Short mmCIF file of C-alpha atoms and ligand atoms in Angstrom, two decimals:
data_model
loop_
_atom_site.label_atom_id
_atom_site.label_comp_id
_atom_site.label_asym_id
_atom_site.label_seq_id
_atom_site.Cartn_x
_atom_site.Cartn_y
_atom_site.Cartn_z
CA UNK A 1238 56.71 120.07 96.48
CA UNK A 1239 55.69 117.24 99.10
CA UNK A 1240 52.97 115.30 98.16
CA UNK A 1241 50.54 114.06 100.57
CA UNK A 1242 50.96 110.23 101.08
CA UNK A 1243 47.97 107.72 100.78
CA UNK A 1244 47.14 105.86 104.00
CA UNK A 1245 45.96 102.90 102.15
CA UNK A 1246 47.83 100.76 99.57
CA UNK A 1247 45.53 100.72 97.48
CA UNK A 1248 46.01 104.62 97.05
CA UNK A 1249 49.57 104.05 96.77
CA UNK A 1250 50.91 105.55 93.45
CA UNK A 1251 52.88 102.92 91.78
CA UNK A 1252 55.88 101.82 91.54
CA UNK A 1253 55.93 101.86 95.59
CA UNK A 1254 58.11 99.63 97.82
CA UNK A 1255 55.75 98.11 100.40
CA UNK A 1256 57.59 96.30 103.69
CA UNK A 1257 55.02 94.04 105.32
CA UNK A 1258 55.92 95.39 108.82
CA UNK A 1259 54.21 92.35 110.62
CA UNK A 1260 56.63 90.08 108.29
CA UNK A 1261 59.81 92.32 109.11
CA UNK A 1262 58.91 92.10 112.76
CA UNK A 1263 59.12 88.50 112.79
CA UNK A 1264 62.20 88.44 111.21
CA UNK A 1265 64.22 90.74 113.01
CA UNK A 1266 62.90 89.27 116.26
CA UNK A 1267 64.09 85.68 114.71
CA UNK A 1268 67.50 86.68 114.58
CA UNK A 1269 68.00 88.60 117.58
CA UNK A 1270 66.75 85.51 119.68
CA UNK A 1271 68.82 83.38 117.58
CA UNK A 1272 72.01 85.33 118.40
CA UNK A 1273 71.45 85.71 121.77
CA UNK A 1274 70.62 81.82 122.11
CA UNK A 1275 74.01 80.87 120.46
CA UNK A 1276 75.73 84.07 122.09
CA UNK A 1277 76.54 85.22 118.69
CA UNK A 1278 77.07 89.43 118.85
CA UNK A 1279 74.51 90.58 115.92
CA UNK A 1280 75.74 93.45 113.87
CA UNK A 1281 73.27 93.69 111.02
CA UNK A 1282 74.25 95.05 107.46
CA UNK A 1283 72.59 98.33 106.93
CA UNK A 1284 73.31 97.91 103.19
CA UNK A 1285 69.83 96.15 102.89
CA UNK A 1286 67.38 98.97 104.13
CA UNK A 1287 69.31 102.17 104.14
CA UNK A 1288 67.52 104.06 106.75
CA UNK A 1289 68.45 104.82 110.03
CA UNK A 1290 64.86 104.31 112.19
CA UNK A 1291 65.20 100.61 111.24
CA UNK A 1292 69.13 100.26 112.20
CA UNK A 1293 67.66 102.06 115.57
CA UNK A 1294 65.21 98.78 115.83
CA UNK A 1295 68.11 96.30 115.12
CA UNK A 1296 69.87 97.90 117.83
CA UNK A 1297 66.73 97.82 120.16
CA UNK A 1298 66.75 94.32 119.36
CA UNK A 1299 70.16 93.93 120.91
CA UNK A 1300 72.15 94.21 118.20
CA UNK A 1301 75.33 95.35 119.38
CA UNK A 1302 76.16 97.92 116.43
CA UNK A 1303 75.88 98.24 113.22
CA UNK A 1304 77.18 97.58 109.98
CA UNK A 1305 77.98 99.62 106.55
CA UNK A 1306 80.32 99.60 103.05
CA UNK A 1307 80.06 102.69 102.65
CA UNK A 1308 81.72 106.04 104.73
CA UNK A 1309 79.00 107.93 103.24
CA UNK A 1310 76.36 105.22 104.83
CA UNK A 1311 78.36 105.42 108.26
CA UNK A 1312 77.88 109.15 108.04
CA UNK A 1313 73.86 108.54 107.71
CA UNK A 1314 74.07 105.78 110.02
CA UNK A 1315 75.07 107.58 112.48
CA UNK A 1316 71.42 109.08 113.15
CA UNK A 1317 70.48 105.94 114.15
CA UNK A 1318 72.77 106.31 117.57
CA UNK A 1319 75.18 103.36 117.23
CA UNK A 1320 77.20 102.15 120.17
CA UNK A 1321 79.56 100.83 117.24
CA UNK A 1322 80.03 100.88 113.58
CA UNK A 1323 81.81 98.39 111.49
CA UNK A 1324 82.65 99.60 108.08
CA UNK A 1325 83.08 96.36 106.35
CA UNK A 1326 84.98 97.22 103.31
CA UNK A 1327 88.72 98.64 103.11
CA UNK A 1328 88.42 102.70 103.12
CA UNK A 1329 91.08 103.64 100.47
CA UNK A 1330 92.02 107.47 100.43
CA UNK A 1331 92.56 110.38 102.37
CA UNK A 1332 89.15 112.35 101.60
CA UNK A 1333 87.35 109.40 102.42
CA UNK A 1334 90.03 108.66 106.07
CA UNK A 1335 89.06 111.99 107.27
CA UNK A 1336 85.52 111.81 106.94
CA UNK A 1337 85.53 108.42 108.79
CA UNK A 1338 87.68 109.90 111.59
CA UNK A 1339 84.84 112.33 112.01
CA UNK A 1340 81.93 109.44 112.42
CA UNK A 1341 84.45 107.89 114.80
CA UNK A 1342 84.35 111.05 117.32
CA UNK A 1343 80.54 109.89 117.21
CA UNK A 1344 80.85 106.41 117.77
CA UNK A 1345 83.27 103.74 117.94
CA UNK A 1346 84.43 102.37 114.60
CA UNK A 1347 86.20 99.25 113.48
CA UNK A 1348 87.07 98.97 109.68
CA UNK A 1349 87.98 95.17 107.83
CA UNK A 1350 90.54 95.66 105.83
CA UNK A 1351 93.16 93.32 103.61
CA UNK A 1352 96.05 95.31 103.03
CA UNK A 1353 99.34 96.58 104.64
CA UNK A 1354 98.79 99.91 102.76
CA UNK A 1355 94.91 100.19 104.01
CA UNK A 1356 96.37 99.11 107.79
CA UNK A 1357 99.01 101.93 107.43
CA UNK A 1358 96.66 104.93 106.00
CA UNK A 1359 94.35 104.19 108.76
CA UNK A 1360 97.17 104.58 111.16
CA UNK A 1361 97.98 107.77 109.92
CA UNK A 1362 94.20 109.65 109.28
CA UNK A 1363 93.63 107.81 113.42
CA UNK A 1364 96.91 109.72 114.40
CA UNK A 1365 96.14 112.77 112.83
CA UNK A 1366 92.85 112.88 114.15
CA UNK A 1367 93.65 111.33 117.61
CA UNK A 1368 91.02 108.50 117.73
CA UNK A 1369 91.40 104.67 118.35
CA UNK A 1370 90.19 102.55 115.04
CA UNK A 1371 89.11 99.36 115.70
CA UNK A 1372 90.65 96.84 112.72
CA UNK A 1373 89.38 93.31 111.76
CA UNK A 1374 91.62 91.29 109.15
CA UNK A 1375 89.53 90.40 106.50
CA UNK A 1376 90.21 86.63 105.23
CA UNK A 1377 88.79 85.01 102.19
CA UNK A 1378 87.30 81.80 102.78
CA UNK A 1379 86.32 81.34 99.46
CA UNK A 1380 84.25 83.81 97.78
CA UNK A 1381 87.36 85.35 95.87
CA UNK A 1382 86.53 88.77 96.84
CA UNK A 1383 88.49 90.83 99.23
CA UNK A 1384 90.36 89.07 101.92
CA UNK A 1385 94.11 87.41 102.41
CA UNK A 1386 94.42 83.88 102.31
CA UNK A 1387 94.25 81.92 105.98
CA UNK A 1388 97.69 81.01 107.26
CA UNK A 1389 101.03 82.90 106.32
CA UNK A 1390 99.23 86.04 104.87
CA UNK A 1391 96.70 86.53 107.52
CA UNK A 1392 99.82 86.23 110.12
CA UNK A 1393 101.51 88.97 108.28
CA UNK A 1394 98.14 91.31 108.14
CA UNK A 1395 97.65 90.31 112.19
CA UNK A 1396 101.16 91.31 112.88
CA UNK A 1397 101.34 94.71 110.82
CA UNK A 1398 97.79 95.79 112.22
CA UNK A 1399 98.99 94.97 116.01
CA UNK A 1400 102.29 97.15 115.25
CA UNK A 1401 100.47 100.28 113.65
CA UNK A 1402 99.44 103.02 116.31
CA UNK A 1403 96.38 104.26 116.30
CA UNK A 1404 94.81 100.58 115.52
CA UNK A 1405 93.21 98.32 117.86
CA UNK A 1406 93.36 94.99 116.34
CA UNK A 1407 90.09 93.17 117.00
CA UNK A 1408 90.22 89.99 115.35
CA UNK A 1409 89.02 88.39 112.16
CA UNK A 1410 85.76 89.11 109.48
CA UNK A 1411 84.78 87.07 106.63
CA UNK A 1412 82.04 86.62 104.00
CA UNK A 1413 80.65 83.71 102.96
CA UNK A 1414 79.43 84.81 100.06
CA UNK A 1415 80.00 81.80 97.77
CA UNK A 1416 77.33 80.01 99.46
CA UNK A 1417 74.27 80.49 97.89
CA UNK A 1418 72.39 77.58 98.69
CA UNK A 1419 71.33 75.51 102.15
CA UNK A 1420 71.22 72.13 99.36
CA UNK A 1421 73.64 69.42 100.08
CA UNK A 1422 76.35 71.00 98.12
CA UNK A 1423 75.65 74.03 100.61
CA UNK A 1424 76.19 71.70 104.05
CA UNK A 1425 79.38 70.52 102.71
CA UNK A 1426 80.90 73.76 101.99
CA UNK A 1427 79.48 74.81 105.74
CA UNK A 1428 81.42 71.63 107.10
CA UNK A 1429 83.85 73.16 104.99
CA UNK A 1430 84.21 76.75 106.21
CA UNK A 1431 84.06 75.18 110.07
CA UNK A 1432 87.33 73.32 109.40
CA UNK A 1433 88.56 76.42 107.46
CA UNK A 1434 87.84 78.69 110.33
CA UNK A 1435 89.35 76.04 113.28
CA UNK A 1436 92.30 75.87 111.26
CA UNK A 1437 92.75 79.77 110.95
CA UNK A 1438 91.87 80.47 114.81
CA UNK A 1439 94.40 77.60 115.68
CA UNK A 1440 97.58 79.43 113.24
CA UNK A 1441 96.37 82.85 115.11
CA UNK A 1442 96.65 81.35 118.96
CA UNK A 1443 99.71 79.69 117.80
CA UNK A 1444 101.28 82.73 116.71
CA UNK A 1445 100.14 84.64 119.53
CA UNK A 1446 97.03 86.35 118.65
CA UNK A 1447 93.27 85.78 119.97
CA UNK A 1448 91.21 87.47 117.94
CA UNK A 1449 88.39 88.91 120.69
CA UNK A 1450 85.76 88.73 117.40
CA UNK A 1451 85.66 86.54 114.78
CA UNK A 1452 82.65 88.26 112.73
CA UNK A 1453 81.03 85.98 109.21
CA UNK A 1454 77.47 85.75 108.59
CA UNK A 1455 75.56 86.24 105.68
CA UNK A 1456 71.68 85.57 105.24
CA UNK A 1457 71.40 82.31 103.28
CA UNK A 1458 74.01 80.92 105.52
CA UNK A 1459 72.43 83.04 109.06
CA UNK A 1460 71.12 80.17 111.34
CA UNK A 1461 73.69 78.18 110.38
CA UNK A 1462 76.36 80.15 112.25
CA UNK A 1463 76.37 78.49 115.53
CA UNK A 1464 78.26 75.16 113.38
CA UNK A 1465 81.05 77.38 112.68
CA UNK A 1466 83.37 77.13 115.72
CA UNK A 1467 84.96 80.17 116.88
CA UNK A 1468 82.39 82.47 115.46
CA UNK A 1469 80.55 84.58 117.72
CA UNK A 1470 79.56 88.22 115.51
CA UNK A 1471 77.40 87.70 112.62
CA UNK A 1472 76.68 90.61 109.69
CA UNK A 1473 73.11 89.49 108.34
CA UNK A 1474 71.49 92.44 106.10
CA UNK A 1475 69.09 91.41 103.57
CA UNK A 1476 67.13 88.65 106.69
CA UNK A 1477 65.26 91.82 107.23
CA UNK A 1478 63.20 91.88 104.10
CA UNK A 1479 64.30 88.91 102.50
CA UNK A 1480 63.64 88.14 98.70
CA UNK A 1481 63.36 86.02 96.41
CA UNK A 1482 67.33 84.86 96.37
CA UNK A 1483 66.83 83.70 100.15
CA UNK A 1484 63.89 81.47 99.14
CA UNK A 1485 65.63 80.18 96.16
CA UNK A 1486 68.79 79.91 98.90
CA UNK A 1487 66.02 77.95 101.20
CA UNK A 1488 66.88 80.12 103.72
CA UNK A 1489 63.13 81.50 104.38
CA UNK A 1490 60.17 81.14 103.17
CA UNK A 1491 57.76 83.47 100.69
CA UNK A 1492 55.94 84.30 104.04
CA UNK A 1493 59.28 85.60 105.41
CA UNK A 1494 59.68 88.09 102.26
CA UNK A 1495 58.57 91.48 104.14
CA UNK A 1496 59.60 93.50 100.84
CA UNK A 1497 57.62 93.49 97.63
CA UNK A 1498 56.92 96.45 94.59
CA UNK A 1499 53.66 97.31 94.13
CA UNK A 1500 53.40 97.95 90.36
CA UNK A 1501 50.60 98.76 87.47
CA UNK A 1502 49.71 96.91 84.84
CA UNK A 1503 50.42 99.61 82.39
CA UNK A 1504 49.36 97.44 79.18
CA UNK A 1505 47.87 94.02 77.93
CA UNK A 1506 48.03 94.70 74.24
CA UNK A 1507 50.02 91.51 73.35
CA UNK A 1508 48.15 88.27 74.26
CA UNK A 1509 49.57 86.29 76.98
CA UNK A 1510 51.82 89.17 78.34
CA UNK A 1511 51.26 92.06 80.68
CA UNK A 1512 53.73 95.32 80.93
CA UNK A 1513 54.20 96.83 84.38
CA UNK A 1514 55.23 100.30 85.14
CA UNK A 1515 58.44 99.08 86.85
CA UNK A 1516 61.53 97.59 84.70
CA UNK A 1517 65.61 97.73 85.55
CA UNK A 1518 65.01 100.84 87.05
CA UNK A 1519 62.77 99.92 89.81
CA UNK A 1520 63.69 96.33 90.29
CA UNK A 1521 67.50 96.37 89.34
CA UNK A 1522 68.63 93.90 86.76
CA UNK A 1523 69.94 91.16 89.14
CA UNK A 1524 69.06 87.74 87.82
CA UNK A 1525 68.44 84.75 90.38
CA UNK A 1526 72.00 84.12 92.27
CA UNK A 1527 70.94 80.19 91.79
CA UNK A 1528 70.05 78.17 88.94
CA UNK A 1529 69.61 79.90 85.03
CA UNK A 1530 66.52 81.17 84.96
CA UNK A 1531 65.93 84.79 83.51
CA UNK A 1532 63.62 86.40 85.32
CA UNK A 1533 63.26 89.59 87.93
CA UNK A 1534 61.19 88.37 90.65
CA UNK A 1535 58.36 86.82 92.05
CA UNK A 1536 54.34 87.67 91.70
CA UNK A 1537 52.70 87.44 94.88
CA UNK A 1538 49.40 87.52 92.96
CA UNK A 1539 50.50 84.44 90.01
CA UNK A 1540 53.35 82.74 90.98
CA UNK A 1541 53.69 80.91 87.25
CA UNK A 1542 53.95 84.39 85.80
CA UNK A 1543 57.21 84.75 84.67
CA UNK A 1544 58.81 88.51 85.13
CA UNK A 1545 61.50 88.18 82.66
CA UNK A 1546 62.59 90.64 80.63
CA UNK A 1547 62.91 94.77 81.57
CA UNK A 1548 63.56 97.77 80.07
CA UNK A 1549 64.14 100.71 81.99
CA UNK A 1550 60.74 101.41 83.32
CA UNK A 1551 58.67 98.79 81.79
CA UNK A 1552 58.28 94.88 83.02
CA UNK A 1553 57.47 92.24 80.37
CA UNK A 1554 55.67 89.44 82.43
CA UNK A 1555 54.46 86.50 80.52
CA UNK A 1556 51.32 85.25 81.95
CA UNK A 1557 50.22 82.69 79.39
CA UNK A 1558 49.71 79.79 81.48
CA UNK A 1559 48.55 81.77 84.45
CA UNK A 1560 45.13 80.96 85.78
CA UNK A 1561 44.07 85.08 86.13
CA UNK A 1562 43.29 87.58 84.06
CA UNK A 1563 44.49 90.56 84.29
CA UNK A 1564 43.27 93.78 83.03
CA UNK A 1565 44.97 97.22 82.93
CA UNK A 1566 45.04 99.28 85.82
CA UNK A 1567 45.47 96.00 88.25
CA UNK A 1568 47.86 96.41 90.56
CA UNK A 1569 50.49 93.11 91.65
CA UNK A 1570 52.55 92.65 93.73
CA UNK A 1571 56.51 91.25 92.69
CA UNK A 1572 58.99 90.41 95.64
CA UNK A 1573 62.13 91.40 93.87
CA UNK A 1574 65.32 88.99 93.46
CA UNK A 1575 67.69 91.19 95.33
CA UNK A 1576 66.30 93.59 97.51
CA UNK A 1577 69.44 95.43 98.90
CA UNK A 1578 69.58 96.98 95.23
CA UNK A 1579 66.03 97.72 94.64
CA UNK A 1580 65.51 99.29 97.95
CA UNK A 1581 68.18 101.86 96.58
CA UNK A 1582 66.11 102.44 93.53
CA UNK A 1583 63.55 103.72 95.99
CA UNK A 1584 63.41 107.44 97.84
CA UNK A 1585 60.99 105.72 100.00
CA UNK A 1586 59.25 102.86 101.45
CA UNK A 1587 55.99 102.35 102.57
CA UNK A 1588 55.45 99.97 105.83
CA UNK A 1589 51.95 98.31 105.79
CA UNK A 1590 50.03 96.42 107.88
CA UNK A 1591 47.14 95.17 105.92
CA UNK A 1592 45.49 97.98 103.55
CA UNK A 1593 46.75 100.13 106.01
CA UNK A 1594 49.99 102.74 105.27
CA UNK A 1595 51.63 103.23 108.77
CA UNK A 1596 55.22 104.31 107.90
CA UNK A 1597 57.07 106.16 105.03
CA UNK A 1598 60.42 105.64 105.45
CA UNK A 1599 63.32 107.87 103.26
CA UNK A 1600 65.63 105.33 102.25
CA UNK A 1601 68.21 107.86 103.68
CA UNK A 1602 71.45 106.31 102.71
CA UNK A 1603 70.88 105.19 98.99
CA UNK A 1604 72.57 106.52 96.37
CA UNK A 1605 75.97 106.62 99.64
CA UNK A 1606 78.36 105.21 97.28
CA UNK A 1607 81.27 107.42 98.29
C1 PLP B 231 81.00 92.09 103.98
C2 PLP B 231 79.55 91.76 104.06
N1 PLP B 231 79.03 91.41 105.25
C3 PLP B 231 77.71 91.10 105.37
C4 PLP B 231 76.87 91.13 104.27
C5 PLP B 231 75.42 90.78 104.44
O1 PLP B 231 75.08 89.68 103.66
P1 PLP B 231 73.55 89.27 103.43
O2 PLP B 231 72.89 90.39 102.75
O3 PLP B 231 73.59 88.00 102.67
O4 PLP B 231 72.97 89.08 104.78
C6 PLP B 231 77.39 91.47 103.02
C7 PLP B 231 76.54 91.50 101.83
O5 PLP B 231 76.91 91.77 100.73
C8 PLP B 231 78.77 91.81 102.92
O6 PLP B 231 79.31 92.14 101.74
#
């Protein structure tokens, strides 16, 4: 049974995911004019907001395709009428080869991959299904994650991926995942990755190969992307919403957070502490990436509250030195720490201007882990 939805907030049942579209707007608009001004191709991460009518407004943005992990997320992506789609993690296994030979009758796919064996079983599931795969070599520049090492091993991926029918070999993709932070520490390991990336580019052209994209981004790192020589495709997802990580990052701003969950303050029998009707289970249980604080995320309505500690589907949130009192029934507001992983909690969100409930979106590909 469908239940009708409120057109005000403040009929909202709770927990409910609220985007701020006036706040999302801003953003996306940011980046597109930042990647056009620095000629950077934009292919957002859908990974961050899951549903297809916003990876439409990327694209109408000018972003040039479209990003996903996931082949099941490709699949659902592919409602959102992508000139391109980059599956950015190495598709391992032939159930999960032919369904991505499928999406790429749609559209045009390109898969990063780190491994001879990935390289070859892509050849074979592109053969069998007689479509061209785009491939980038994924390189580590530090995170630890997947990726070969610049130099010798990237050579050796280049080489094999150029050989393989089937493959088109595109160029290069990295994450930059281990920077968390725009702090001093943070510049340096930018300065960092720009020699790391000169040096790789210069071994490729040596060797023979010019990589036609050399794709990195990430959103604490985003408008930083233009120091990195060589780079011209970035992969931003969460700079749509934001959280709480990219402020702690100082990346954005709390007025750049377009994402927050509405919750109820369920109970205020313990002095000092109120429980909200949304714990690991609405939120997720990702801590801060920076610094060693325990806590879930940010009240919009206290900011010394302190959200930290959850159980499934209560929040503990100390508000003992908080200048407020709250009863139950009130309603807060708590921009989450991660968003990408609480917007898959969520079968919907709600886009608000004001009081005002103007879109329900079905967060279409959550739960795509396959
Ligand atoms: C391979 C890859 N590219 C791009 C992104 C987007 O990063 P962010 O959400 O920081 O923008 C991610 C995020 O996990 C990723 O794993």
């Amino acid at each position: 049974m469908t239940r009708p939805v409120a057109s005000r907030v403040r009929d909202l049942d709770t927990p409910a995911l609220l985007i701020d579209l006036d706040r999302m707007e801003r953003n996306l608009a940011k980046v597109a004019s930042y990647g056009s001004e620095h000629h950077l191709r934009v292919r957002p991460h859908t990974k961050t907001h899951k549903i297809p009518a916003l990876a439409r407004r990327q694209l109408e943005l000018g972003s040039v395709g479209l990003t996903v992990a996931k082949v099941g997320e490709a699949e659902v992506m592919l409602d959102a009428r992508p000139p391109e789609l980059l599956v950015a993690f190495p598709v391992i296994g032939r159930s999960k080869l032919d369904r991505l030979m499928h999406v790429a009758r749609e559209t045009a796919v390109t898969v990063s991959l780190d491994s001879l064996f990935a390289a070859e079983q892509l050849s074979a599931a592109a053969g069998d299904h007689q479509v061209e795969v785009g491939v980038l070599a994924e390189v580590d520049v530090g995170l630890g994650r997947v990726g070969v090492a610049p130099g010798p091993a990237l050579l050796q991926l280049a080489e094999a991926i150029h050989r393989l029918p089937h493959l088109r070999w595109d160029g290069v993709a990295f994450y930059p995942g281990q920077i968390k932070s725009l702090d001093d520490e943070g510049q340096r390991q930018i300065a960092r990755l720009a020699e790391l990336i000169g040096e790789m580019l210069a071994d490729l052209r040596r060797a023979g190969f010019e990589p036609r994209i050399v794709s990195g981004g990430s959103t604490p790192t985003l408008f930083e992307s233009h120091r990195l020589p060589g780079v011209n495709e970035i992969r931003p997802g969460t700079y749509i919403f934001n959280d709480r990580n990219t402020v702690l990052s100082g990346a954005c701003n709390w007025h750049e957070c377009a994402a927050s969950i509405l919750v109820t303050v369920v109970s205020t029998a313990k002095p000092g502490q109120i429980i909200v009707d949304g714990g690991s289970k609405t939120f997720s249980s990702d801590r801060p990436v920076t610094g060693s604080e325990v806590s879930f995320g940010r009240v919009v309505e206290a900011e010394n509250a302190v959200f930290g500690k959850m159980n499934e589907e209560h929040g503990f949130v100390d508000v003992g030195t908080v200048n407020h009192d709250f009863g139950v029934g009130d309603r807060v507001r708590i921009i989450p720490n991660h968003v990408c992983v609480a917007v898959n909690l969520h079968e919907c969100v709600y886009g608000i201007r004001g009081d005002d409930v103007v879109e329900v979106w079905p967060v279409a590909a959550r739960g795509k882990l396959q």
